[in-house]
Amino acid sequence: MAFVQEALPYDVSALEPHMSAQTFEFHYGKHHAGYVANLNNLTKDTPMADMSLDEVVKASFGDASKAGIFNNAAQVWNHAFFWKSMKPNGGGAPTGELAAKIDAAFGSLDQFKADFKTAATTQFGSGWAWLVNDGGTLKITKTGNAENPLVHGQTPLLTLDVWEHAYYLDFQNRRPDFISTYLDSLVNWDFAAANLK
């Protein structure tokens, strides 16, 4: 059973002008596709070939002999999750239980955005910023390289890719502008609310 690259939940040009079709052609078409191909090559004829992607991520984490498998499996998982963390005409404000939990954890949506932007901006080098549910409390975390909250027993609600290839074609070295655009115009609160449930 080969791992497959999930289809994008929208057209490659659907997030313009905030994220270009050219970015998707490289980021989805080359980077994400490359991780899928690498994962299939690394797990071929092993027991991991028959595991779910979540199981491979958890089983390979922290095992130096499986670092390549982990890096590729987690990047396949992270990217599929990232695409769903955005939507055309995204942004705005969450509602219902998610809004209440954000207010409880951070004081306000504006404070959440400020804290999330700080986490994403200060992730040195490559990595990810996350909104997670950790035992019923919402938290903002950041992880380096391919690492994700699954391996720490947390439930991811949203993520933002801060590897340079995620934003360089559209924003060059202006990572803070990319983060603000994500929060104001792209973030998919419906997806986060569904993950909270």
PDB file of C-alpha atoms in Angstrom:
ATOM      1  CA  MET A   1       0.000   0.000   0.000  1.00  0.00           C
ATOM      2  CA  ALA A   2       1.782   3.143  -1.202  1.00  0.00           C
ATOM      3  CA  PHE A   3       1.427   6.497   0.499  1.00  0.00           C
ATOM      4  CA  VAL A   4      -0.312   9.020  -1.744  1.00  0.00           C
ATOM      5  CA  GLN A   5      -0.235  12.785  -1.892  1.00  0.00           C
ATOM      6  CA  GLU A   6      -3.618  14.184  -0.883  1.00  0.00           C
ATOM      7  CA  ALA A   7      -5.233  16.457  -3.452  1.00  0.00           C
ATOM      8  CA  LEU A   8      -5.277  20.150  -2.624  1.00  0.00           C
ATOM      9  CA  PRO A   9      -8.632  21.262  -1.196  1.00  0.00           C
ATOM     10  CA  TYR A  10      -8.740  24.133  -3.732  1.00  0.00           C
ATOM     11  CA  ASP A  11      -7.223  25.156  -7.061  1.00  0.00           C
ATOM     12  CA  VAL A  12      -3.542  26.224  -7.115  1.00  0.00           C
ATOM     13  CA  SER A  13      -4.596  29.810  -7.849  1.00  0.00           C
ATOM     14  CA  ALA A  14      -7.399  29.930  -5.255  1.00  0.00           C
ATOM     15  CA  LEU A  15      -5.357  31.741  -2.590  1.00  0.00           C
ATOM     16  CA  GLU A  16      -4.126  34.516  -4.868  1.00  0.00           C
ATOM     17  CA  PRO A  17      -3.133  37.301  -4.401  1.00  0.00           C
ATOM     18  CA  HIS A  18      -1.908  36.120  -0.979  1.00  0.00           C
ATOM     19  CA  MET A  19      -0.234  32.907  -2.145  1.00  0.00           C
ATOM     20  CA  SER A  20       0.577  32.474  -5.814  1.00  0.00           C
ATOM     21  CA  ALA A  21      -0.082  29.535  -8.104  1.00  0.00           C
ATOM     22  CA  GLN A  22       3.678  29.500  -8.714  1.00  0.00           C
ATOM     23  CA  THR A  23       4.278  28.890  -5.004  1.00  0.00           C
ATOM     24  CA  PHE A  24       1.864  25.945  -5.117  1.00  0.00           C
ATOM     25  CA  GLU A  25       3.521  24.559  -8.238  1.00  0.00           C
ATOM     26  CA  PHE A  26       6.801  24.359  -6.340  1.00  0.00           C
ATOM     27  CA  HIS A  27       5.621  23.807  -2.763  1.00  0.00           C
ATOM     28  CA  TYR A  28       2.862  21.285  -3.453  1.00  0.00           C
ATOM     29  CA  GLY A  29       4.064  20.043  -6.825  1.00  0.00           C
ATOM     30  CA  LYS A  30       7.746  19.552  -5.953  1.00  0.00           C
ATOM     31  CA  HIS A  31       8.404  19.711  -2.190  1.00  0.00           C
ATOM     32  CA  HIS A  32       5.306  17.896  -0.913  1.00  0.00           C
ATOM     33  CA  ALA A  33       5.357  15.428  -3.821  1.00  0.00           C
ATOM     34  CA  GLY A  34       9.041  14.758  -3.152  1.00  0.00           C
ATOM     35  CA  TYR A  35       8.382  13.836   0.480  1.00  0.00           C
ATOM     36  CA  VAL A  36       5.696  11.358  -0.646  1.00  0.00           C
ATOM     37  CA  ALA A  37       8.045   9.744  -3.175  1.00  0.00           C
ATOM     38  CA  ASN A  38      10.881   9.557  -0.632  1.00  0.00           C
ATOM     39  CA  LEU A  39       8.597   8.036   2.006  1.00  0.00           C
ATOM     40  CA  ASN A  40       7.436   5.331  -0.392  1.00  0.00           C
ATOM     41  CA  ASN A  41      11.043   4.515  -1.323  1.00  0.00           C
ATOM     42  CA  LEU A  42      12.168   4.395   2.319  1.00  0.00           C
ATOM     43  CA  THR A  43       9.302   2.190   3.534  1.00  0.00           C
ATOM     44  CA  LYS A  44       9.055  -0.146   0.552  1.00  0.00           C
ATOM     45  CA  ASP A  45       9.129  -3.818   1.618  1.00  0.00           C
ATOM     46  CA  THR A  46       9.071  -2.880   5.325  1.00  0.00           C
ATOM     47  CA  PRO A  47       6.253  -3.249   7.885  1.00  0.00           C
ATOM     48  CA  MET A  48       5.836   0.537   7.818  1.00  0.00           C
ATOM     49  CA  ALA A  49       4.570   0.365   4.234  1.00  0.00           C
ATOM     50  CA  ASP A  50       1.306  -1.056   5.613  1.00  0.00           C
ATOM     51  CA  MET A  51       0.916   1.456   8.476  1.00  0.00           C
ATOM     52  CA  SER A  52      -1.149   4.631   8.374  1.00  0.00           C
ATOM     53  CA  LEU A  53       0.772   7.875   7.961  1.00  0.00           C
ATOM     54  CA  ASP A  54       0.006   8.840  11.589  1.00  0.00           C
ATOM     55  CA  GLU A  55       1.388   5.490  12.767  1.00  0.00           C
ATOM     56  CA  VAL A  56       4.600   5.904  10.758  1.00  0.00           C
ATOM     57  CA  VAL A  57       5.143   9.406  12.156  1.00  0.00           C
ATOM     58  CA  LYS A  58       4.720   8.202  15.746  1.00  0.00           C
ATOM     59  CA  ALA A  59       6.657   4.944  15.317  1.00  0.00           C
ATOM     60  CA  SER A  60       9.692   6.539  13.674  1.00  0.00           C
ATOM     61  CA  PHE A  61      10.018   9.611  15.918  1.00  0.00           C
ATOM     62  CA  GLY A  62      13.133   9.608  18.074  1.00  0.00           C
ATOM     63  CA  ASP A  63      14.624   6.525  16.389  1.00  0.00           C
ATOM     64  CA  ALA A  64      17.920   7.624  14.820  1.00  0.00           C
ATOM     65  CA  SER A  65      17.864   4.627  12.462  1.00  0.00           C
ATOM     66  CA  LYS A  66      14.514   5.844  11.087  1.00  0.00           C
ATOM     67  CA  ALA A  67      15.281   9.579  10.912  1.00  0.00           C
ATOM     68  CA  GLY A  68      14.826   9.668   7.150  1.00  0.00           C
ATOM     69  CA  ILE A  69      11.477   7.919   7.402  1.00  0.00           C
ATOM     70  CA  PHE A  70      10.320  10.269  10.145  1.00  0.00           C
ATOM     71  CA  ASN A  71      11.405  13.409   8.311  1.00  0.00           C
ATOM     72  CA  ASN A  72       9.590  12.446   5.125  1.00  0.00           C
ATOM     73  CA  ALA A  73       6.488  10.977   6.807  1.00  0.00           C
ATOM     74  CA  ALA A  74       6.063  13.977   9.096  1.00  0.00           C
ATOM     75  CA  GLN A  75       6.548  16.387   6.204  1.00  0.00           C
ATOM     76  CA  VAL A  76       3.889  14.544   4.178  1.00  0.00           C
ATOM     77  CA  TRP A  77       1.538  14.803   7.174  1.00  0.00           C
ATOM     78  CA  ASN A  78       2.422  18.434   7.962  1.00  0.00           C
ATOM     79  CA  HIS A  79       1.915  19.635   4.410  1.00  0.00           C
ATOM     80  CA  ALA A  80      -1.460  17.905   3.971  1.00  0.00           C
ATOM     81  CA  PHE A  81      -2.523  19.541   7.251  1.00  0.00           C
ATOM     82  CA  PHE A  82      -1.132  22.933   6.230  1.00  0.00           C
ATOM     83  CA  TRP A  83      -3.101  23.075   2.971  1.00  0.00           C
ATOM     84  CA  LYS A  84      -6.311  22.466   4.933  1.00  0.00           C
ATOM     85  CA  SER A  85      -5.331  25.138   7.487  1.00  0.00           C
ATOM     86  CA  MET A  86      -5.982  27.717   4.766  1.00  0.00           C
ATOM     87  CA  LYS A  87      -8.928  28.522   2.512  1.00  0.00           C
ATOM     88  CA  PRO A  88      -9.937  31.117  -0.055  1.00  0.00           C
ATOM     89  CA  ASN A  89     -11.379  34.171   1.718  1.00  0.00           C
ATOM     90  CA  GLY A  90     -10.014  32.885   5.011  1.00  0.00           C
ATOM     91  CA  GLY A  91      -9.121  34.911   8.062  1.00  0.00           C
ATOM     92  CA  GLY A  92     -11.784  36.706  10.033  1.00  0.00           C
ATOM     93  CA  ALA A  93     -12.653  35.380  13.464  1.00  0.00           C
ATOM     94  CA  PRO A  94     -13.491  31.946  14.849  1.00  0.00           C
ATOM     95  CA  THR A  95     -16.910  31.314  16.382  1.00  0.00           C
ATOM     96  CA  GLY A  96     -18.479  29.064  18.972  1.00  0.00           C
ATOM     97  CA  GLU A  97     -16.424  26.747  21.150  1.00  0.00           C
ATOM     98  CA  LEU A  98     -13.180  27.548  19.333  1.00  0.00           C
ATOM     99  CA  ALA A  99     -13.612  31.292  19.882  1.00  0.00           C
ATOM    100  CA  ALA A 100     -14.376  30.697  23.569  1.00  0.00           C
ATOM    101  CA  LYS A 101     -11.325  28.471  24.009  1.00  0.00           C
ATOM    102  CA  ILE A 102      -9.057  31.020  22.273  1.00  0.00           C
ATOM    103  CA  ASP A 103     -10.362  33.756  24.562  1.00  0.00           C
ATOM    104  CA  ALA A 104      -9.860  31.521  27.610  1.00  0.00           C
ATOM    105  CA  ALA A 105      -6.311  30.555  26.626  1.00  0.00           C
ATOM    106  CA  PHE A 106      -4.999  33.847  25.229  1.00  0.00           C
ATOM    107  CA  GLY A 107      -7.372  36.555  26.467  1.00  0.00           C
ATOM    108  CA  SER A 108      -8.498  37.636  22.992  1.00  0.00           C
ATOM    109  CA  LEU A 109      -8.170  36.821  19.304  1.00  0.00           C
ATOM    110  CA  ASP A 110      -5.781  39.758  18.902  1.00  0.00           C
ATOM    111  CA  GLN A 111      -3.528  38.370  21.633  1.00  0.00           C
ATOM    112  CA  PHE A 112      -3.642  34.915  20.032  1.00  0.00           C
ATOM    113  CA  LYS A 113      -2.540  36.451  16.725  1.00  0.00           C
ATOM    114  CA  ALA A 114       0.280  38.361  18.414  1.00  0.00           C
ATOM    115  CA  ASP A 115       1.500  35.242  20.250  1.00  0.00           C
ATOM    116  CA  PHE A 116       1.197  33.063  17.145  1.00  0.00           C
ATOM    117  CA  LYS A 117       3.096  35.611  15.072  1.00  0.00           C
ATOM    118  CA  THR A 118       5.871  35.706  17.693  1.00  0.00           C
ATOM    119  CA  ALA A 119       6.157  31.905  17.709  1.00  0.00           C
ATOM    120  CA  ALA A 120       6.213  31.684  13.900  1.00  0.00           C
ATOM    121  CA  THR A 121       8.665  34.576  13.515  1.00  0.00           C
ATOM    122  CA  THR A 122      11.086  33.275  16.144  1.00  0.00           C
ATOM    123  CA  GLN A 123      11.206  29.677  14.870  1.00  0.00           C
ATOM    124  CA  PHE A 124      14.848  29.777  13.817  1.00  0.00           C
ATOM    125  CA  GLY A 125      15.510  28.244  10.419  1.00  0.00           C
ATOM    126  CA  SER A 126      12.983  25.729   9.133  1.00  0.00           C
ATOM    127  CA  GLY A 127       9.898  24.587  10.960  1.00  0.00           C
ATOM    128  CA  TRP A 128       6.255  25.071  11.827  1.00  0.00           C
ATOM    129  CA  ALA A 129       3.991  27.094  14.136  1.00  0.00           C
ATOM    130  CA  TRP A 130       0.928  25.338  15.544  1.00  0.00           C
ATOM    131  CA  LEU A 131      -2.293  25.928  17.441  1.00  0.00           C
ATOM    132  CA  VAL A 132      -2.851  22.751  19.437  1.00  0.00           C
ATOM    133  CA  ASN A 133      -5.258  21.282  21.938  1.00  0.00           C
ATOM    134  CA  ASP A 134      -3.175  19.965  24.828  1.00  0.00           C
ATOM    135  CA  GLY A 135      -5.374  18.147  27.325  1.00  0.00           C
ATOM    136  CA  GLY A 136      -8.284  20.526  26.803  1.00  0.00           C
ATOM    137  CA  THR A 137      -6.234  23.743  26.800  1.00  0.00           C
ATOM    138  CA  LEU A 138      -5.267  25.557  23.626  1.00  0.00           C
ATOM    139  CA  LYS A 139      -1.566  26.321  23.230  1.00  0.00           C
ATOM    140  CA  ILE A 140       0.723  27.761  20.586  1.00  0.00           C
ATOM    141  CA  THR A 141       3.798  25.675  19.852  1.00  0.00           C
ATOM    142  CA  LYS A 142       6.581  25.708  17.309  1.00  0.00           C
ATOM    143  CA  THR A 143       8.606  22.784  16.013  1.00  0.00           C
ATOM    144  CA  GLY A 144      11.818  22.540  14.051  1.00  0.00           C
ATOM    145  CA  ASN A 145      12.204  20.849  10.686  1.00  0.00           C
ATOM    146  CA  ALA A 146       9.606  18.053  10.336  1.00  0.00           C
ATOM    147  CA  GLU A 147       8.611  17.626  13.984  1.00  0.00           C
ATOM    148  CA  ASN A 148       4.913  17.961  14.787  1.00  0.00           C
ATOM    149  CA  PRO A 149       2.563  17.888  17.803  1.00  0.00           C
ATOM    150  CA  LEU A 150       1.387  14.311  17.150  1.00  0.00           C
ATOM    151  CA  VAL A 151       4.624  13.002  18.660  1.00  0.00           C
ATOM    152  CA  HIS A 152       3.975  14.974  21.857  1.00  0.00           C
ATOM    153  CA  GLY A 153       0.424  13.721  22.399  1.00  0.00           C
ATOM    154  CA  GLN A 154      -1.148  17.019  21.336  1.00  0.00           C
ATOM    155  CA  THR A 155      -3.990  17.514  18.845  1.00  0.00           C
ATOM    156  CA  PRO A 156      -3.080  19.987  16.092  1.00  0.00           C
ATOM    157  CA  LEU A 157      -5.818  22.460  15.150  1.00  0.00           C
ATOM    158  CA  LEU A 158      -3.924  24.672  12.673  1.00  0.00           C
ATOM    159  CA  THR A 159      -0.401  25.009  11.336  1.00  0.00           C
ATOM    160  CA  LEU A 160       1.736  27.465   9.426  1.00  0.00           C
ATOM    161  CA  ASP A 161       4.771  26.339   7.423  1.00  0.00           C
ATOM    162  CA  VAL A 162       7.697  28.694   8.047  1.00  0.00           C
ATOM    163  CA  TRP A 163      10.242  26.885   5.899  1.00  0.00           C
ATOM    164  CA  GLU A 164      11.539  29.487   3.434  1.00  0.00           C
ATOM    165  CA  HIS A 165      10.140  27.602   0.445  1.00  0.00           C
ATOM    166  CA  ALA A 166       6.637  28.231   1.838  1.00  0.00           C
ATOM    167  CA  TYR A 167       6.832  31.976   1.281  1.00  0.00           C
ATOM    168  CA  TYR A 168       9.965  33.022  -0.565  1.00  0.00           C
ATOM    169  CA  LEU A 169       8.481  33.383  -4.057  1.00  0.00           C
ATOM    170  CA  ASP A 170       5.710  35.654  -2.732  1.00  0.00           C
ATOM    171  CA  PHE A 171       7.300  37.393   0.247  1.00  0.00           C
ATOM    172  CA  GLN A 172      11.071  36.934  -0.209  1.00  0.00           C
ATOM    173  CA  ASN A 173      12.643  37.331   3.265  1.00  0.00           C
ATOM    174  CA  ARG A 174       9.583  39.008   4.829  1.00  0.00           C
ATOM    175  CA  ARG A 175       8.435  36.134   7.026  1.00  0.00           C
ATOM    176  CA  PRO A 176       6.457  38.424   9.393  1.00  0.00           C
ATOM    177  CA  ASP A 177       4.398  39.722   6.444  1.00  0.00           C
ATOM    178  CA  PHE A 178       3.684  36.137   5.357  1.00  0.00           C
ATOM    179  CA  ILE A 179       2.531  35.273   8.895  1.00  0.00           C
ATOM    180  CA  SER A 180       0.254  38.321   9.078  1.00  0.00           C
ATOM    181  CA  THR A 181      -1.245  37.474   5.678  1.00  0.00           C
ATOM    182  CA  TYR A 182      -1.910  33.906   6.833  1.00  0.00           C
ATOM    183  CA  LEU A 183      -3.659  35.084  10.008  1.00  0.00           C
ATOM    184  CA  ASP A 184      -5.641  37.903   8.383  1.00  0.00           C
ATOM    185  CA  SER A 185      -6.570  36.464   4.974  1.00  0.00           C
ATOM    186  CA  LEU A 186      -5.934  32.714   4.741  1.00  0.00           C
ATOM    187  CA  VAL A 187      -6.470  30.892   8.048  1.00  0.00           C
ATOM    188  CA  ASN A 188      -9.300  28.337   7.971  1.00  0.00           C
ATOM    189  CA  TRP A 189     -11.122  28.603  11.295  1.00  0.00           C
ATOM    190  CA  ASP A 190     -13.684  25.998  10.180  1.00  0.00           C
ATOM    191  CA  PHE A 191     -10.909  23.417   9.864  1.00  0.00           C
ATOM    192  CA  ALA A 192      -9.567  24.321  13.313  1.00  0.00           C
ATOM    193  CA  ALA A 193     -13.050  24.043  14.825  1.00  0.00           C
ATOM    194  CA  ALA A 194     -13.546  20.616  13.228  1.00  0.00           C
ATOM    195  CA  ASN A 195     -10.208  19.448  14.660  1.00  0.00           C
ATOM    196  CA  LEU A 196     -11.213  20.711  18.107  1.00  0.00           C
ATOM    197  CA  LYS A 197     -14.291  18.456  17.962  1.00  0.00           C
TER     198      LYS A 197
END
